[in-house]
GROMACS .gro file of C-alpha atoms in nm:
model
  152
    1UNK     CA    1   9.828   9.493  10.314
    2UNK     CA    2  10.050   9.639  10.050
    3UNK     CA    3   9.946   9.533   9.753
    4UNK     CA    4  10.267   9.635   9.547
    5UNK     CA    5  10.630   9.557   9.589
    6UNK     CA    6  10.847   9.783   9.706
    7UNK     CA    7  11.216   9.830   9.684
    8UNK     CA    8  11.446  10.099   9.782
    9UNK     CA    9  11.675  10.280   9.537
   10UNK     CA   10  12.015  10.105   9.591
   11UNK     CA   11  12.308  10.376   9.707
   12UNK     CA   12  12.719  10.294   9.667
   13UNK     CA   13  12.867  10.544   9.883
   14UNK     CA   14  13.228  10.635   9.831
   15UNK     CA   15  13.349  10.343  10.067
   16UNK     CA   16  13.179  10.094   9.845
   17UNK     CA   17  13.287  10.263   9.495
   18UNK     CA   18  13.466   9.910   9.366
   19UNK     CA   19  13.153   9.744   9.442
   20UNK     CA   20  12.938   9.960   9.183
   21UNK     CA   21  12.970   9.881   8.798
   22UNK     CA   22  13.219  10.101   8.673
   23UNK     CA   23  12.953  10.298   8.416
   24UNK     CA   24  12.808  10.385   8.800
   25UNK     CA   25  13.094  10.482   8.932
   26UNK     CA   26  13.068  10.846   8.780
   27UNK     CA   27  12.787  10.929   8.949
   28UNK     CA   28  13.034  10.950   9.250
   29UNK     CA   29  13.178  11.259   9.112
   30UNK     CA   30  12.878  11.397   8.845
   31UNK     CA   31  12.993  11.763   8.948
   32UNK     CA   32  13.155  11.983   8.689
   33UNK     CA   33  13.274  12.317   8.724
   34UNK     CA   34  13.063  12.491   8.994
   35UNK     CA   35  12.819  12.217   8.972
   36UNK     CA   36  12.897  12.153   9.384
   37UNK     CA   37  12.813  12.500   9.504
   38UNK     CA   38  12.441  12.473   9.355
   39UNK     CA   39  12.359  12.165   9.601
   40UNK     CA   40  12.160  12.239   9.895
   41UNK     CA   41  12.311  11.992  10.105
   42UNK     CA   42  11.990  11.898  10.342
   43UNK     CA   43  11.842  11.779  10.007
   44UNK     CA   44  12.114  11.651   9.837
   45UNK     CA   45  12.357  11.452  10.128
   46UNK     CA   46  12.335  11.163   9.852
   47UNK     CA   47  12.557  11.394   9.572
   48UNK     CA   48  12.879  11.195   9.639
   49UNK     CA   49  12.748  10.861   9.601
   50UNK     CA   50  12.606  10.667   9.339
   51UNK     CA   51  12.203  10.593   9.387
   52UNK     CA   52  11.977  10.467   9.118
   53UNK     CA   53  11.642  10.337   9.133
   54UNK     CA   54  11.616   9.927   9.220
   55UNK     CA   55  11.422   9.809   8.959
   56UNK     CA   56  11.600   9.977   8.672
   57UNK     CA   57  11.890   9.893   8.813
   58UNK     CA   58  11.838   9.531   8.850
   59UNK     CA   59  11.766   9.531   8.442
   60UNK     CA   60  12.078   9.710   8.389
   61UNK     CA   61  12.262   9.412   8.553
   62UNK     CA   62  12.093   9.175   8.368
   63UNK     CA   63  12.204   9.326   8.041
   64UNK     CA   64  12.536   9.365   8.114
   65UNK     CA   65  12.525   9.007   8.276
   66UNK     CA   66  12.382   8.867   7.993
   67UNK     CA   67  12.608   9.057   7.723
   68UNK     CA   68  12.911   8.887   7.907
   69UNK     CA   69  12.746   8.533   7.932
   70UNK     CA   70  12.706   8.530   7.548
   71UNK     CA   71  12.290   8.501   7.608
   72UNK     CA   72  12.172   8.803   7.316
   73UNK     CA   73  11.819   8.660   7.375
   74UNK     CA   74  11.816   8.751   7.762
   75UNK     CA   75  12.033   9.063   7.706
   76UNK     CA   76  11.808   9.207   7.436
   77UNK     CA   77  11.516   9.113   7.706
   78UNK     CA   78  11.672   9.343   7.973
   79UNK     CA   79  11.770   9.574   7.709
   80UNK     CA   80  11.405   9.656   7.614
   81UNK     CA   81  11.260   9.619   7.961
   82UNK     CA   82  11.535   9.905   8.006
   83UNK     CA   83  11.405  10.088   7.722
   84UNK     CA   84  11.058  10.040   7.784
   85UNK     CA   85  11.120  10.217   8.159
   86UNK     CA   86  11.294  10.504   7.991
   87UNK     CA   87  11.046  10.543   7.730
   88UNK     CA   88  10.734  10.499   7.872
   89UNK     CA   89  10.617  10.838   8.074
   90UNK     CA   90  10.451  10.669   8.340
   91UNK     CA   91  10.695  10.446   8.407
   92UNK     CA   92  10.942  10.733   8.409
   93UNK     CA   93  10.797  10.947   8.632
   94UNK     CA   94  10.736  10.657   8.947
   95UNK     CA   95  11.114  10.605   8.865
   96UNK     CA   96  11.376  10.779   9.103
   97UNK     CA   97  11.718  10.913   9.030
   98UNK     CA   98  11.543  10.913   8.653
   99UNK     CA   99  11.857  11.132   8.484
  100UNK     CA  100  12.098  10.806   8.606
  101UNK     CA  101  11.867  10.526   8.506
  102UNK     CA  102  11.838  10.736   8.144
  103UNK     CA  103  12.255  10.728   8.176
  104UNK     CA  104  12.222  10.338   8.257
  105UNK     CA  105  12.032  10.311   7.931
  106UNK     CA  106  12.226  10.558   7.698
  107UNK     CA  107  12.538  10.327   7.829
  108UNK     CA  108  12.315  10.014   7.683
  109UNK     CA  109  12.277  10.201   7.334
  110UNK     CA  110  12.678  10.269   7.346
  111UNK     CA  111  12.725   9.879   7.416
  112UNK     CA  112  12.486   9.787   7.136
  113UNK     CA  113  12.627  10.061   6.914
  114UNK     CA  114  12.392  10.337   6.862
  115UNK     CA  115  12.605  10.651   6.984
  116UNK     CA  116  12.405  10.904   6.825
  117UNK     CA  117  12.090  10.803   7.003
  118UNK     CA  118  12.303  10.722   7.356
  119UNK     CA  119  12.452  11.123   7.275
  120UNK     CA  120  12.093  11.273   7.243
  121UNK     CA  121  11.939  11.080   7.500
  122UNK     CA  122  12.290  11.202   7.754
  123UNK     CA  123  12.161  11.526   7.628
  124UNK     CA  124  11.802  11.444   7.735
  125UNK     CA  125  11.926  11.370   8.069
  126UNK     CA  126  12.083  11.670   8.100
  127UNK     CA  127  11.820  11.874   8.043
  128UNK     CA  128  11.585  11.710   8.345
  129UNK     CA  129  11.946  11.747   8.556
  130UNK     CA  130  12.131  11.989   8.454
  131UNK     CA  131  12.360  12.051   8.748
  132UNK     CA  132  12.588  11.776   8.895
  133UNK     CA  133  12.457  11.483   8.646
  134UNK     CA  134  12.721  11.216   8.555
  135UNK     CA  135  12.570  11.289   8.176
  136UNK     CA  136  12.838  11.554   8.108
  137UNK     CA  137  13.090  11.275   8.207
  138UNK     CA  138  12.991  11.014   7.968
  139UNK     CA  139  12.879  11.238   7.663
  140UNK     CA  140  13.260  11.381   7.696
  141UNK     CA  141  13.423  11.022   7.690
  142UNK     CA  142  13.166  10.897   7.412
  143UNK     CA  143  13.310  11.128   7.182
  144UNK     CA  144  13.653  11.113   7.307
  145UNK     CA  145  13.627  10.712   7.226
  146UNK     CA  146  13.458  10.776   6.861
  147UNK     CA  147  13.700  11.057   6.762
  148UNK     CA  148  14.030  10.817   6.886
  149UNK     CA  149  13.900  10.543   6.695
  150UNK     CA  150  13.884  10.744   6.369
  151UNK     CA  151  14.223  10.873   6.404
  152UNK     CA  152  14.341  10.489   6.437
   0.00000   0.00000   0.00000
């Protein structure tokens, strides 16, 4: 009957925060400043945990899976299957929770070594979720990292 596969978006709540990558694990607490009184709670009961599409996901694990196995060929795979969700407009807008999976990506450019683009695409996420988006998180520890390992 259904001729396409469906999946649901996978959710770590706070209980099952050690479970979730640790990049993930910020989406737990994405609110800064007086990001929490903006949520209308009836449409946002999901704020405190960490929920990304499936799909996206699942590529995300490969990469990092890969990276740690030593396989470049299969991690550079995921890596532009990644990008190609990200990038690709259709793709991105059948994708939900589409600030994280762009966070899940800008963390892949950080691991390959392209900050600036992972810092403008951070900035990109921002600007489709501005309020309570883990974004603000990661672009303040990206340049924490670059600026301690120039003064070293």
């Amino acid at each position: 009957m259904m001729s396409r596969k469906l999946a649901f978006c996978v959710m770590f709540t706070t209980q099952e925060m050690f479970c979730a990558p640790k990049f993930l694990q910020f989406e737990m607490f994405r609110a800064v400043g007086d990001d929490v009184q903006h949520r209308i709670i009836s449409k946002h009961e999901w704020m405190d945990c960490a929920v990304v599409d499936a799909q996206p996901f699942m590529l995300y694990l490969q990469y990092l899976t890969y990276r740690d196995l030593g396989a470049r060929q299969l991690q550079l795979q995921a890596f532009y299957k990644l990008k190609d969700t990200v990038t690709s407009t259709e793709k991105i807008t059948q994708t939900y929770h589409c600030e994280t999976v762009l966070n899940l990506f800008d963390h892949c450019l950080e691991l390959e070594g392209d900050i600036l683009n992972a810092l403008i695409l951070y900035v990109v996420s921002l600007r489709i979720q501005p309020r309570n988006n883990a974004a603000n998180w990661h672009i303040a520890l990206t340049i924490y990292k670059q600026l301690s390992r120039r003064s070293q």
